[in-house]
mmCIF file of C-alpha atoms in Angstrom:
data_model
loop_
_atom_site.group_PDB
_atom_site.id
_atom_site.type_symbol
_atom_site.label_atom_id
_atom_site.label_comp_id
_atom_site.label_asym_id
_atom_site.label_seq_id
_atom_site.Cartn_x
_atom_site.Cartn_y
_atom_site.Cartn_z
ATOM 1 C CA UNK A 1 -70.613 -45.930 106.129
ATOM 2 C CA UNK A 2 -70.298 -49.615 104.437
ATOM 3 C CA UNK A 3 -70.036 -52.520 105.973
ATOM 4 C CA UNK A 4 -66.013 -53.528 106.646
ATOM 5 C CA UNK A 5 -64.980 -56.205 103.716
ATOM 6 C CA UNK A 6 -62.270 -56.772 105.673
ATOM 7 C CA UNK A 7 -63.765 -57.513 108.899
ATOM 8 C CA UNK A 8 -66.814 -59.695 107.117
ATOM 9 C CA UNK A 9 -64.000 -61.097 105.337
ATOM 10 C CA UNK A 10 -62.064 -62.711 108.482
ATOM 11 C CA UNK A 11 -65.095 -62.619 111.315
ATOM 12 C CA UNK A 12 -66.887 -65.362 108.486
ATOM 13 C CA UNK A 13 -64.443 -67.094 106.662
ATOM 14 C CA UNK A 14 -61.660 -67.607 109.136
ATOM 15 C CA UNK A 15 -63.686 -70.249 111.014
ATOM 16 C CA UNK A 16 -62.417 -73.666 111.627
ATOM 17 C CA UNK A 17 -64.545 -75.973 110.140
ATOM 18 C CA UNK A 18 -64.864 -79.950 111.506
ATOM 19 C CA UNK A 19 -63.451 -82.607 108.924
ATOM 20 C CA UNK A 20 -66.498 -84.915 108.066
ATOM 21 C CA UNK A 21 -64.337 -88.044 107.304
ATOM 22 C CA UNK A 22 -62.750 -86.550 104.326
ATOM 23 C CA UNK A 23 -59.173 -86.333 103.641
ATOM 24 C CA UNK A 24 -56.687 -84.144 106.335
ATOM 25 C CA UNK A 25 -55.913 -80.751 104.827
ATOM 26 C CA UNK A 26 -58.100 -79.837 102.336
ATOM 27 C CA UNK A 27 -58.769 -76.275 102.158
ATOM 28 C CA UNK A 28 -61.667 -74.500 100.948
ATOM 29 C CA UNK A 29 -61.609 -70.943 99.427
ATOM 30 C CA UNK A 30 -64.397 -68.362 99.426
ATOM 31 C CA UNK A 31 -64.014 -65.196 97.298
ATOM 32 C CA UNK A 32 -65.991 -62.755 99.825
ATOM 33 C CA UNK A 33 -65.271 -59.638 97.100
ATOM 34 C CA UNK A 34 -67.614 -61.770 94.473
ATOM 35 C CA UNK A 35 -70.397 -62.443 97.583
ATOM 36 C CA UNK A 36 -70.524 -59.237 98.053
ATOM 37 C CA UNK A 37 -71.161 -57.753 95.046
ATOM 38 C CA UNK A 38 -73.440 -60.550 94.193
ATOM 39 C CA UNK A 39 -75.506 -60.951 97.172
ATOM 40 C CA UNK A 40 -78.167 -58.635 97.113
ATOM 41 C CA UNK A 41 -79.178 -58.493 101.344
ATOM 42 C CA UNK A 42 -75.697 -57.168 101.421
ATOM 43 C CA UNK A 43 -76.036 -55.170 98.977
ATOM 44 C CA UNK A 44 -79.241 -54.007 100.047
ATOM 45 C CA UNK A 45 -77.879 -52.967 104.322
ATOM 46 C CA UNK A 46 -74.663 -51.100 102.414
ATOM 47 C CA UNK A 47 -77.036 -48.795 100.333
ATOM 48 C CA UNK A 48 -79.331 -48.369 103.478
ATOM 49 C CA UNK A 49 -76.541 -47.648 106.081
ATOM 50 C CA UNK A 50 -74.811 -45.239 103.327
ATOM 51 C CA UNK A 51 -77.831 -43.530 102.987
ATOM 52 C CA UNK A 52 -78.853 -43.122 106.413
ATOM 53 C CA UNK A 53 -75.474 -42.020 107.009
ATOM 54 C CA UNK A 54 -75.227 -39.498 104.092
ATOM 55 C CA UNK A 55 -78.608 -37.907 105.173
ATOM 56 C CA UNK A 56 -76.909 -38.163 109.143
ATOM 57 C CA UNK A 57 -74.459 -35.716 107.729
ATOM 58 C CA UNK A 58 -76.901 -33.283 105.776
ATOM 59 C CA UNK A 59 -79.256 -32.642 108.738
ATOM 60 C CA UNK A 60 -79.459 -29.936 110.438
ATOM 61 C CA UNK A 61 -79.964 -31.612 113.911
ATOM 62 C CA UNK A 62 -78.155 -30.442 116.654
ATOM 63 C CA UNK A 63 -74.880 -32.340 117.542
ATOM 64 C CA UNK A 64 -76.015 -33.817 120.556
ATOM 65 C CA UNK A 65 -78.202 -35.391 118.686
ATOM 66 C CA UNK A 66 -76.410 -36.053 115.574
ATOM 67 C CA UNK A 67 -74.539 -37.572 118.211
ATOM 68 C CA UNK A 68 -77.463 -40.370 119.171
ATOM 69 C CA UNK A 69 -78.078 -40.818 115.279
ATOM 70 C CA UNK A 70 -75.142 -41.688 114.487
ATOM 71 C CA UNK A 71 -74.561 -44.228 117.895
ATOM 72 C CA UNK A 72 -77.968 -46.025 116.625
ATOM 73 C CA UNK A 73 -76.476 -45.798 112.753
ATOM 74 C CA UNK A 74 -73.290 -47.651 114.802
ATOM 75 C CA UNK A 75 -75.629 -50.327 116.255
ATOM 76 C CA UNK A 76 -77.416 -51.023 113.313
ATOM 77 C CA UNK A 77 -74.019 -51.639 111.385
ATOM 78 C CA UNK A 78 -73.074 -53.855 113.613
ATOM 79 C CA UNK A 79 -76.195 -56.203 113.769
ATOM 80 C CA UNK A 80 -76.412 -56.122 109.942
ATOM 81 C CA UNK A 81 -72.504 -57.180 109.942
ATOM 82 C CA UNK A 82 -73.323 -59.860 112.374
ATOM 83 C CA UNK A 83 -75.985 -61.213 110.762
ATOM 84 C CA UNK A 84 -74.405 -61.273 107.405
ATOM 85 C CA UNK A 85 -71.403 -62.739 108.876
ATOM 86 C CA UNK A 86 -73.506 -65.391 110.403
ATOM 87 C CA UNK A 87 -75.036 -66.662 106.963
ATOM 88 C CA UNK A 88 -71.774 -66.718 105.335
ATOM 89 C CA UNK A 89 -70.178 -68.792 108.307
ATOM 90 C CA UNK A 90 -72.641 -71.277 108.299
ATOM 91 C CA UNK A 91 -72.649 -71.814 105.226
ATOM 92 C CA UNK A 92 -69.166 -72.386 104.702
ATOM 93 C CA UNK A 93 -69.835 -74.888 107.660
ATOM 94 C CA UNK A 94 -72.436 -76.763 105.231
ATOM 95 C CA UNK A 95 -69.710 -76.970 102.724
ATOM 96 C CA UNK A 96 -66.549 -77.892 104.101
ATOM 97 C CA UNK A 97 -68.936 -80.790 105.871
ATOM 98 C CA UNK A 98 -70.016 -81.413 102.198
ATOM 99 C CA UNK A 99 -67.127 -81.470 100.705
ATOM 100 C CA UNK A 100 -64.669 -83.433 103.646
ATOM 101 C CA UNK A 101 -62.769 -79.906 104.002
ATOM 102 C CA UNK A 102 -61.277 -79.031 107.047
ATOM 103 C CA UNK A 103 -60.842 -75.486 106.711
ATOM 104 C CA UNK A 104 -62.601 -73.069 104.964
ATOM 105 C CA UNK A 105 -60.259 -69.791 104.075
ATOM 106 C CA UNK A 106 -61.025 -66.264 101.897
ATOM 107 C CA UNK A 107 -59.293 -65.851 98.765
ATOM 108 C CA UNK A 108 -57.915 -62.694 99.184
ATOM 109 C CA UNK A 109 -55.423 -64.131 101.915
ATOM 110 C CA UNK A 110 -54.329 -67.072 100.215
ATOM 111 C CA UNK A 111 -51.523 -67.207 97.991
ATOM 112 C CA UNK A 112 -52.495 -70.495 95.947
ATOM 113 C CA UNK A 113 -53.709 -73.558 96.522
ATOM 114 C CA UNK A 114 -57.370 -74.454 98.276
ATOM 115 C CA UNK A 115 -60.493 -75.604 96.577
ATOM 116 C CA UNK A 116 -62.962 -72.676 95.040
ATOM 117 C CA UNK A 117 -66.049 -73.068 96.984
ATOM 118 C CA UNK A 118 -67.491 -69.412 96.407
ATOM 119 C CA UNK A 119 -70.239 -71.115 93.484
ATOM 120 C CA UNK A 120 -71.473 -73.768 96.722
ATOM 121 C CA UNK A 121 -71.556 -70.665 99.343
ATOM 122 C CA UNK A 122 -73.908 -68.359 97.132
ATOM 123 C CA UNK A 123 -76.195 -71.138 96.039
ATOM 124 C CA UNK A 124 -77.067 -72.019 99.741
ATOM 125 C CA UNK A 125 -76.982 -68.195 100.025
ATOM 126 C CA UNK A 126 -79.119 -68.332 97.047
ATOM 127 C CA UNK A 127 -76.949 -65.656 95.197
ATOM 128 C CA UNK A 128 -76.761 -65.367 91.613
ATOM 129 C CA UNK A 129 -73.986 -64.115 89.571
ATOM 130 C CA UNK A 130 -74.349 -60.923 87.396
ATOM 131 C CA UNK A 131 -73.474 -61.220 84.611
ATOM 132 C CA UNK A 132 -70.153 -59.717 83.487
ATOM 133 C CA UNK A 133 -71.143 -56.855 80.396
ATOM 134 C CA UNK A 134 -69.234 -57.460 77.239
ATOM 135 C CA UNK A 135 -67.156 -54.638 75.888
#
């Protein structure tokens, strides 16, 4: 089980952000496929809810209560999505107020145009960037 990209993806970025006297349309862009490979809390509830749900699947419990395990697994996905989602939306909120941007979009549904802001995100996230190996 791994947290949704998609859903983090729209639930966080897809809020309306207030204009803070800056110029009318400005967009802002967040690349939530870099976050999450860089940011290591997310990183960090993916492995745990995989796990948890790869050893759900190798038990030998009964299904009744495979059944409970796995409705607790549910719950717990959903509070770490939540909570992730929350970070991420307020601190595209600190941003586009920042920055005079209106809205604050994701990358990966938007065609062109928009101001990168995915650097300003992670370092009030306080992620940092792997680096990319060299061949």
């Amino acid at each position: 089980m791994t947290i949704s990209r998609t859903s983090i993806a729209v639930a966080a970025l897809l809020a309306l952000c207030a204009c803070s006297g800056g110029p009318k349309g400005d967009i802002g862009l967040i690349d939530t496929v870099r976050i999450q490979q860089n940011w290591p809390k997310f990183l960090n509830y993916q492995n745990q809810l995989s796990a948890d749900a790869a050893a759900l699947q190798r038990s030998g419990a009964s299904n009744a209560q495979k059944a409970k395990e796995s409705a607790q697994l549910q719950q717990r996905f959903t509070q770490a999505q939540n909570e992730l989602t929350g970070e991420v939306t307020d601190a595209a909120k600190q941003v586009a107020a920042n920055r005079g941007l209106k809205y604050v979009f994701t990358r990966q549904y938007v065609g062109y145009g928009g101001v990168d802001v995915t650097a300003d995100v992670e370092k009030i996230l306080k992620i940092e960037e792997k680096a990319t190996p060299t061949p």
